[in-house]
């Protein structure tokens, strides 16, 4: 089993007196953690790798997760786990697949074990396109200085988490069902770590942000949290819900030598195959680099006995069948740098330029949402709209990123936010992040610290220190601002970083509003008639537009 020891508190972990490590007794058994340090050097109780589900292996593969059995003795909660995944950043070879199938564990970080403390709880759902990453990658060192409790966890990814046969055999959404079970575990157990089960804020970025939105929508997550934050992702983003899930399942089955004529037999065969082979089959669904970046995702599982989504989220939002709690949504000024930063090389830009019509359907996630005979026409329309038919190169790179930003993030974040705000009484706040600090998520991908924009995920770094965000005074101030936003929202339901921040209007005829964050001392409200070039994207013959066009037109 591949284990990740002490990952979270890198260079911040100290050993506790061996005779007195922190111990917590749970309904299923006793767990033992260790002592870590916050950014400011305060002691913190760390419990990494507590099981919240029975291992989803053997006959439990592709099945809904269930609580684990009680254990005897003391469970050593000192290990970070990672779910099995196809790592698209790793060069071809045996290391392309990493992690373990036995991976459903939760990590808890608390400044106290006093069960009467009733501290506010921040839960973070990791992103990664429903395909990669793990909970332990999020560093809570900064936020834990604010006297809160932080929790993250793993959920199954890629085909092991989201494969569906579009029927009762593999109904789909197992990764989301894992999340629901984890949230139930947190609700039922967090008081034993000093937390308040009635003050839980769920948060996430990208696929994590979209996951947060799904929990606001699905009836199966009711009552499990009191506030929500979705950074750079909502349930209506084009890459969240899968098209052609059965065909993708068959592609994976064929890659490992399973029959595809009968869904029951296909499932039985897939259960017998090595999990790493199944994860590796993702390569057959991503024809260029790692695009489309999210070939597996959610489904409307109306065929399930207890569906996560009995209807499409759009319909559930429209009917007001959603959780009515305060919510924050956001996007950065250059969201499309995921995946676009990986294209910032002359040879890749030249390849896109010469193969635009063939490759853009995969990059922009419309390869299976329009008829094949219309792909070239639509691709040409997009090129004309954003590039005015100029070549793709470093000079036009920003316009390429704008296209990616609008299609993959902005247009649908705005749509989902406005529809949701209209359907509930609680306030919905939005912010636009345009601060480029000393570092960016793009650095490792373009092999340079050149400023090519404020990337997808850059804002999250100032809360969870996924980058070195404390190297300059400005960055430190921005980190304080962003953590202030999170903590004040957790405690009050309002992000009290400026008195000017107004929630979205309940009238979709009113302009879109967001707080623009340009620097730690430059925050102001903006109103926009259109964000993300919505009208253009709604005009294209995508399946999602055919399903929702009449309703979108109301916006």
Coordinates of C-alpha atoms in Angstrom, one line a residue, residues 80-538:
X80 CA -2.1 10.4 4.6
X81 CA -3.9 8.2 2.0
X82 CA -4.4 8.9 -1.7
X83 CA -7.1 7.3 -4.0
X84 CA -6.0 5.5 -7.1
X85 CA -5.7 7.8 -10.0
X86 CA -4.2 8.3 -13.5
X87 CA -1.7 11.1 -13.1
X88 CA -1.7 13.1 -16.3
X89 CA 1.3 15.2 -15.2
X90 CA 3.6 12.1 -14.9
X91 CA 5.5 11.0 -18.0
X92 CA 4.4 7.7 -19.6
X93 CA 5.4 4.7 -17.7
X94 CA 4.5 2.5 -14.6
X95 CA 4.2 5.6 -12.4
X96 CA 1.3 7.0 -14.5
X97 CA -1.1 5.4 -12.0
X98 CA -0.6 6.2 -8.3
X99 CA -2.5 5.8 -5.0
X100 CA -4.5 2.9 -3.6
X101 CA -8.0 1.6 -4.1
X102 CA -8.4 1.4 -0.3
X103 CA -8.4 5.2 0.3
X104 CA -11.6 6.4 2.0
X105 CA -10.1 8.2 5.0
X106 CA -10.7 11.5 6.7
X107 CA -8.1 13.9 8.2
X108 CA -9.0 16.1 11.2
X109 CA -6.9 19.0 12.6
X110 CA -8.0 20.7 15.8
X111 CA -6.5 23.2 18.3
X112 CA -8.4 21.4 21.2
X113 CA -9.9 18.1 22.2
X114 CA -12.3 19.8 24.7
X115 CA -15.7 18.4 23.7
X116 CA -17.4 21.5 25.1
X117 CA -15.4 23.9 22.9
X118 CA -17.9 23.9 20.0
X119 CA -15.5 25.4 17.5
X120 CA -16.5 26.3 14.0
X121 CA -15.6 23.6 11.4
X122 CA -14.2 24.1 7.9
X123 CA -14.4 21.1 5.6
X124 CA -12.5 21.2 2.4
X125 CA -13.4 19.0 -0.6
X126 CA -10.3 18.7 -2.9
X127 CA -10.5 19.4 -6.6
X128 CA -8.8 17.7 -9.5
X129 CA -11.5 17.3 -12.2
X130 CA -12.9 14.3 -10.3
X131 CA -9.8 12.5 -11.7
X132 CA -6.8 13.3 -9.4
X133 CA -5.4 14.8 -6.2
X134 CA -6.2 13.9 -2.6
X135 CA -7.4 15.6 0.6
X136 CA -4.0 15.7 2.3
X137 CA -2.6 18.0 -0.3
X138 CA -4.4 20.9 1.3
X139 CA -2.2 22.6 4.0
X140 CA -4.3 24.0 6.9
X141 CA -1.3 25.6 8.7
X142 CA -2.6 29.2 8.2
X143 CA -6.3 28.8 8.9
X144 CA -5.7 26.8 12.0
X145 CA -4.2 29.9 13.7
X146 CA -7.8 31.2 13.8
X147 CA -9.1 28.7 16.4
X148 CA -11.2 26.6 14.1
X149 CA -11.2 22.9 13.2
X150 CA -10.2 21.8 9.7
X151 CA -11.2 18.6 8.0
X152 CA -10.5 17.1 4.6
X153 CA -11.0 13.6 3.1
X154 CA -10.6 11.4 0.0
X155 CA -13.3 10.2 -2.3
X156 CA -13.0 7.8 -5.2
X157 CA -11.8 9.3 -8.5
X158 CA -12.0 8.6 -12.3
X159 CA -13.6 5.4 -13.4
X160 CA -13.4 3.9 -9.8
X161 CA -15.4 6.8 -8.5
X162 CA -17.6 7.8 -11.4
X163 CA -18.0 5.0 -13.9
X164 CA -21.7 4.3 -14.7
X165 CA -23.5 1.7 -16.8
X166 CA -26.6 4.0 -16.8
X167 CA -28.7 1.4 -15.0
X168 CA -28.9 -0.3 -11.6
X169 CA -25.7 -2.3 -12.1
X170 CA -23.4 0.6 -11.7
X171 CA -25.6 3.6 -11.1
X172 CA -22.8 6.1 -10.9
X173 CA -21.8 9.0 -8.6
X174 CA -20.0 6.8 -6.2
X175 CA -17.4 9.5 -5.6
X176 CA -20.2 11.9 -4.6
X177 CA -21.7 9.2 -2.4
X178 CA -18.3 8.9 -0.7
X179 CA -18.4 12.6 0.0
X180 CA -21.9 12.3 1.5
X181 CA -20.8 9.5 3.8
X182 CA -17.7 11.6 4.8
X183 CA -19.9 14.6 5.6
X184 CA -22.2 12.4 7.7
X185 CA -19.1 11.1 9.6
X186 CA -18.0 14.7 10.2
X187 CA -21.5 15.7 11.4
X188 CA -21.7 12.7 13.8
X189 CA -18.1 12.8 15.1
X190 CA -16.7 16.3 15.0
X191 CA -17.9 17.2 18.5
X192 CA -15.4 14.6 19.9
X193 CA -12.6 16.8 18.4
X194 CA -14.0 20.0 19.9
X195 CA -16.1 20.9 16.9
X196 CA -19.7 22.3 16.6
X197 CA -21.8 19.9 14.4
X198 CA -24.2 22.8 13.9
X199 CA -21.5 25.1 12.5
X200 CA -20.0 23.3 9.6
X201 CA -18.9 25.1 6.4
X202 CA -18.1 23.0 3.4
X203 CA -15.7 24.4 0.8
X204 CA -13.8 23.4 -2.3
X205 CA -12.1 24.6 -5.4
X206 CA -12.7 23.5 -9.0
X207 CA -14.2 20.0 -8.9
X208 CA -14.3 20.5 -5.1
X209 CA -16.3 23.7 -5.6
X210 CA -18.7 21.9 -8.0
X211 CA -19.0 19.1 -5.4
X212 CA -19.9 21.7 -2.8
X213 CA -22.7 22.9 -5.1
X214 CA -23.9 19.4 -5.6
X215 CA -24.3 19.0 -1.9
X216 CA -26.4 22.2 -1.9
X217 CA -28.6 20.5 -4.5
X218 CA -28.9 16.7 -3.8
X219 CA -31.6 15.8 -1.3
X220 CA -29.1 13.2 0.2
X221 CA -26.9 15.9 1.8
X222 CA -29.7 17.8 3.6
X223 CA -28.7 19.1 7.1
X224 CA -25.1 18.1 6.9
X225 CA -23.7 21.7 6.9
X226 CA -24.7 25.3 7.5
X227 CA -22.7 27.3 5.0
X228 CA -20.9 26.7 1.7
X229 CA -18.0 28.1 -0.4
X230 CA -17.4 27.1 -4.1
X231 CA -14.2 28.5 -5.6
X232 CA -14.0 28.2 -9.4
X233 CA -16.6 25.6 -9.9
X234 CA -20.4 24.9 -9.7
X235 CA -22.6 21.9 -10.5
X236 CA -23.6 23.5 -13.9
X237 CA -20.1 23.7 -15.3
X238 CA -19.8 21.9 -18.6
X239 CA -17.3 19.3 -17.4
X240 CA -19.1 18.3 -14.2
X241 CA -21.9 16.0 -15.7
X242 CA -20.8 13.3 -18.0
X243 CA -22.1 12.8 -21.5
X244 CA -22.1 9.2 -22.9
X245 CA -21.3 7.5 -19.5
X246 CA -22.0 4.0 -20.8
X247 CA -19.8 4.4 -23.8
X248 CA -17.0 5.6 -21.5
X249 CA -17.5 2.5 -19.3
X250 CA -17.3 0.3 -22.4
X251 CA -14.0 2.0 -23.4
X252 CA -12.5 1.2 -20.0
X253 CA -13.9 -2.4 -20.2
X254 CA -12.3 -3.0 -23.6
X255 CA -9.0 -1.6 -22.3
X256 CA -8.8 -4.4 -19.7
X257 CA -10.3 -7.1 -21.9
X258 CA -13.9 -7.3 -20.5
X259 CA -17.0 -8.0 -22.6
X260 CA -19.3 -5.1 -23.3
X261 CA -22.5 -6.7 -24.6
X262 CA -24.1 -7.2 -21.1
X263 CA -23.8 -4.6 -18.4
X264 CA -24.1 -7.1 -15.6
X265 CA -21.3 -9.3 -17.0
X266 CA -19.2 -6.2 -17.8
X267 CA -19.4 -5.1 -14.2
X268 CA -18.6 -8.6 -12.9
X269 CA -15.5 -8.7 -15.2
X270 CA -14.4 -5.2 -14.2
X271 CA -14.5 -6.2 -10.6
X272 CA -12.1 -9.0 -11.3
X273 CA -9.5 -6.8 -13.0
X274 CA -6.5 -5.1 -11.2
X275 CA -7.7 -1.7 -10.1
X276 CA -4.5 0.0 -11.6
X277 CA -5.4 -1.4 -15.0
X278 CA -8.8 0.2 -14.8
X279 CA -7.4 3.6 -13.7
X280 CA -4.8 3.4 -16.6
X281 CA -7.7 3.0 -19.1
X282 CA -8.3 6.7 -18.8
X283 CA -5.6 7.3 -21.3
X284 CA -8.0 6.1 -24.1
X285 CA -10.4 8.9 -23.2
X286 CA -7.9 11.8 -23.4
X287 CA -6.5 12.0 -26.9
X288 CA -4.2 15.1 -26.5
X289 CA -2.2 15.8 -23.3
X290 CA -4.9 15.2 -20.7
X291 CA -7.8 16.7 -22.6
X292 CA -10.7 16.5 -22.0
X293 CA -9.5 17.0 -18.4
X294 CA -12.6 15.5 -16.8
X295 CA -13.8 12.5 -18.9
X296 CA -15.5 11.0 -15.8
X297 CA -18.0 13.0 -13.8
X298 CA -21.5 13.0 -12.4
X299 CA -24.7 11.6 -13.9
X300 CA -28.4 12.1 -13.3
X301 CA -28.8 8.7 -11.7
X302 CA -32.6 8.4 -11.8
X303 CA -32.2 4.6 -12.3
X304 CA -30.7 4.3 -8.8
X305 CA -32.7 3.1 -5.8
X306 CA -31.6 6.2 -3.8
X307 CA -30.5 8.6 -6.5
X308 CA -28.1 11.5 -5.8
X309 CA -29.8 13.4 -8.6
X310 CA -33.3 12.3 -9.4
X311 CA -33.4 15.2 -11.9
X312 CA -30.7 17.4 -13.5
X313 CA -29.4 20.0 -11.0
X314 CA -30.9 22.7 -13.2
X315 CA -34.4 21.4 -12.7
X316 CA -33.8 20.9 -8.9
X317 CA -32.5 24.5 -8.6
X318 CA -35.4 25.8 -10.6
X319 CA -37.9 24.1 -8.4
X320 CA -36.2 25.4 -5.3
X321 CA -35.3 21.9 -4.1
X322 CA -32.0 23.0 -2.7
X323 CA -30.4 23.6 0.7
X324 CA -31.1 27.2 1.8
X325 CA -27.8 28.3 3.4
X326 CA -25.4 31.2 2.7
X327 CA -23.0 30.5 -0.2
X328 CA -19.9 32.1 -1.8
X329 CA -18.9 31.5 -5.4
X330 CA -15.9 32.9 -7.2
X331 CA -13.6 32.9 -10.2
X332 CA -10.2 34.3 -11.1
X333 CA -9.3 36.6 -14.0
X334 CA -7.6 33.8 -16.0
X335 CA -9.3 30.6 -15.0
X336 CA -8.5 29.0 -18.4
X337 CA -4.8 28.8 -17.4
X338 CA -6.1 25.4 -16.2
X339 CA -5.6 23.6 -18.6
X340 CA -4.2 26.4 -20.8
X341 CA -0.8 27.0 -19.0
X342 CA 0.3 23.6 -20.3
X343 CA -0.1 24.9 -23.8
X344 CA 2.4 27.8 -23.2
X345 CA 5.1 26.4 -25.4
X346 CA 5.7 27.3 -29.0
X347 CA 5.4 23.7 -30.3
X348 CA 2.1 23.1 -28.5
X349 CA 0.6 26.4 -29.6
X350 CA 1.6 25.6 -33.2
X351 CA 0.0 22.2 -32.8
X352 CA -3.3 23.7 -31.6
X353 CA -3.1 26.3 -34.4
X354 CA -2.7 23.6 -37.1
X355 CA -5.2 21.2 -35.6
X356 CA -7.7 23.6 -34.1
X357 CA -10.9 21.9 -35.4
X358 CA -9.7 18.5 -34.4
X359 CA -8.4 19.3 -30.9
X360 CA -10.6 22.1 -29.5
X361 CA -13.6 19.9 -29.0
X362 CA -11.6 18.0 -26.4
X363 CA -9.9 21.0 -24.8
X364 CA -13.3 22.8 -24.5
X365 CA -15.3 19.7 -23.5
X366 CA -17.8 19.7 -26.4
X367 CA -16.5 16.6 -28.2
X368 CA -19.5 14.5 -27.2
X369 CA -22.2 17.2 -26.8
X370 CA -22.9 18.0 -30.5
X371 CA -23.3 15.9 -33.6
X372 CA -20.0 14.9 -35.2
X373 CA -20.9 16.6 -38.5
X374 CA -21.2 20.0 -36.7
X375 CA -17.9 19.9 -34.9
X376 CA -15.8 21.7 -37.5
X377 CA -18.4 24.4 -37.9
X378 CA -18.7 25.1 -34.2
X379 CA -14.9 25.0 -33.8
X380 CA -14.5 27.5 -36.6
X381 CA -17.1 29.8 -34.9
X382 CA -15.2 29.7 -31.7
X383 CA -11.9 30.6 -33.4
X384 CA -13.5 33.5 -35.2
X385 CA -15.1 34.8 -32.0
X386 CA -12.0 34.7 -29.9
X387 CA -9.0 34.9 -32.3
X388 CA -10.6 36.6 -35.3
X389 CA -9.0 33.8 -37.3
X390 CA -5.5 34.9 -36.3
X391 CA -2.8 32.2 -35.6
X392 CA -2.5 30.6 -32.2
X393 CA 0.8 31.8 -30.7
X394 CA 2.3 33.7 -27.7
X395 CA 0.9 36.9 -29.1
X396 CA -2.7 35.6 -29.1
X397 CA -2.3 33.3 -26.1
X398 CA -4.4 35.6 -23.8
X399 CA -7.3 35.3 -26.2
X400 CA -7.0 31.5 -26.2
X401 CA -7.1 31.6 -22.3
X402 CA -10.2 33.8 -22.5
X403 CA -12.0 31.2 -24.5
X404 CA -11.0 28.5 -22.1
X405 CA -12.0 30.6 -19.1
X406 CA -15.4 31.5 -20.5
X407 CA -16.4 28.0 -21.7
X408 CA -15.0 25.9 -18.9
X409 CA -15.7 28.2 -15.9
X410 CA -17.1 31.7 -16.0
X411 CA -20.3 31.4 -18.1
X412 CA -21.7 28.5 -16.1
X413 CA -20.5 29.7 -12.7
X414 CA -22.5 32.9 -13.3
X415 CA -25.5 30.8 -14.5
X416 CA -25.4 28.5 -11.5
X417 CA -24.9 31.3 -9.0
X418 CA -27.7 33.4 -10.3
X419 CA -30.2 30.6 -10.6
X420 CA -29.3 29.4 -7.1
X421 CA -29.5 32.9 -5.6
X422 CA -33.0 33.3 -7.0
X423 CA -34.2 30.0 -5.5
X424 CA -33.2 30.6 -1.9
X425 CA -33.7 33.2 0.8
X426 CA -30.1 33.1 2.2
X427 CA -27.5 35.4 0.7
X428 CA -25.2 34.4 -2.1
X429 CA -21.9 36.3 -2.5
X430 CA -19.5 36.3 -5.4
X431 CA -15.9 37.5 -5.8
X432 CA -13.6 38.0 -8.8
X433 CA -9.9 37.5 -7.9
X434 CA -7.3 39.5 -9.9
X435 CA -4.3 39.5 -7.6
X436 CA -1.0 38.0 -8.9
X437 CA 1.4 37.6 -6.1
X438 CA 5.0 36.4 -6.0
X439 CA 3.9 32.9 -7.1
X440 CA 1.3 31.3 -9.2
X441 CA -0.1 27.8 -9.9
X442 CA 1.3 28.3 -13.5
X443 CA 5.0 28.2 -12.4
X444 CA 5.5 24.4 -12.5
X445 CA 3.6 24.1 -15.7
X446 CA 5.4 26.7 -17.8
X447 CA 8.7 26.2 -16.0
X448 CA 8.9 29.9 -15.3
X449 CA 7.6 32.5 -12.9
X450 CA 6.5 34.7 -15.7
X451 CA 3.3 36.5 -15.1
X452 CA 0.8 35.1 -17.6
X453 CA -2.3 35.8 -15.5
X454 CA -4.1 34.9 -12.3
X455 CA -4.7 31.2 -12.6
X456 CA -7.4 28.8 -11.6
X457 CA -6.5 28.0 -8.0
X458 CA -4.3 31.0 -7.3
X459 CA -6.9 32.5 -4.8
X460 CA -7.1 29.2 -2.9
X461 CA -3.4 29.3 -2.2
X462 CA -3.8 32.3 0.1
X463 CA -6.1 30.3 2.4
X464 CA -4.5 26.8 2.3
X465 CA -0.8 27.6 1.4
X466 CA -0.7 25.5 -1.7
X467 CA 2.0 27.9 -2.8
X468 CA 4.6 30.0 -0.9
X469 CA 2.2 32.8 -0.2
X470 CA 4.0 34.3 2.7
X471 CA 7.2 35.5 0.9
X472 CA 6.3 39.1 0.5
X473 CA 4.4 41.6 2.7
X474 CA 1.7 42.0 0.0
X475 CA 1.2 38.3 -0.2
X476 CA 1.0 38.0 3.6
X477 CA -1.7 40.8 3.6
X478 CA -3.6 39.0 0.9
X479 CA -3.5 35.7 2.8
X480 CA -4.8 37.5 5.9
X481 CA -7.6 39.0 3.8
X482 CA -8.7 35.7 2.3
X483 CA -8.5 33.9 5.6
X484 CA -10.6 36.7 7.2
X485 CA -13.1 36.1 4.4
X486 CA -13.4 32.4 5.2
X487 CA -13.5 32.7 8.9
X488 CA -15.9 35.6 9.2
X489 CA -18.2 33.7 6.8
X490 CA -17.9 30.5 8.8
X491 CA -18.9 32.4 12.0
X492 CA -21.6 34.8 10.7
X493 CA -22.7 33.7 7.3
X494 CA -21.3 37.0 5.9
X495 CA -17.8 37.5 4.4
X496 CA -17.0 40.6 6.5
X497 CA -13.8 41.9 4.7
X498 CA -15.5 45.1 3.5
X499 CA -18.8 46.7 4.2
X500 CA -19.3 47.2 0.4
X501 CA -19.8 43.5 -0.4
X502 CA -23.4 43.0 -1.5
X503 CA -25.0 39.6 -2.2
X504 CA -26.4 38.7 -5.6
X505 CA -29.8 40.1 -6.4
X506 CA -32.8 37.7 -6.3
X507 CA -33.9 39.1 -9.6
X508 CA -32.1 37.6 -12.6
X509 CA -33.0 40.7 -14.6
X510 CA -30.6 42.7 -12.5
X511 CA -26.9 42.9 -13.4
X512 CA -24.4 40.4 -12.1
X513 CA -22.5 41.6 -9.1
X514 CA -19.2 40.6 -7.6
X515 CA -16.5 41.9 -5.2
X516 CA -13.4 42.5 -7.3
X517 CA -10.2 41.8 -5.4
X518 CA -7.2 43.5 -7.1
X519 CA -4.9 43.7 -4.1
X520 CA -5.2 43.5 -0.3
X521 CA -6.2 47.2 -0.1
X522 CA -8.2 47.4 -3.4
X523 CA -11.6 45.8 -3.1
X524 CA -14.7 47.1 -4.8
X525 CA -18.0 46.0 -6.2
X526 CA -18.5 45.6 -9.9
X527 CA -21.7 45.2 -11.9
X528 CA -21.7 43.4 -15.2
X529 CA -24.4 42.9 -17.8
X530 CA -22.6 39.8 -19.1
X531 CA -19.7 37.7 -17.8
X532 CA -18.0 34.9 -19.6
X533 CA -19.4 35.8 -23.1
X534 CA -22.6 33.9 -22.1
X535 CA -24.7 34.8 -25.1
X536 CA -22.1 33.4 -27.5
X537 CA -21.8 30.1 -25.7
X538 CA -25.6 29.8 -25.3

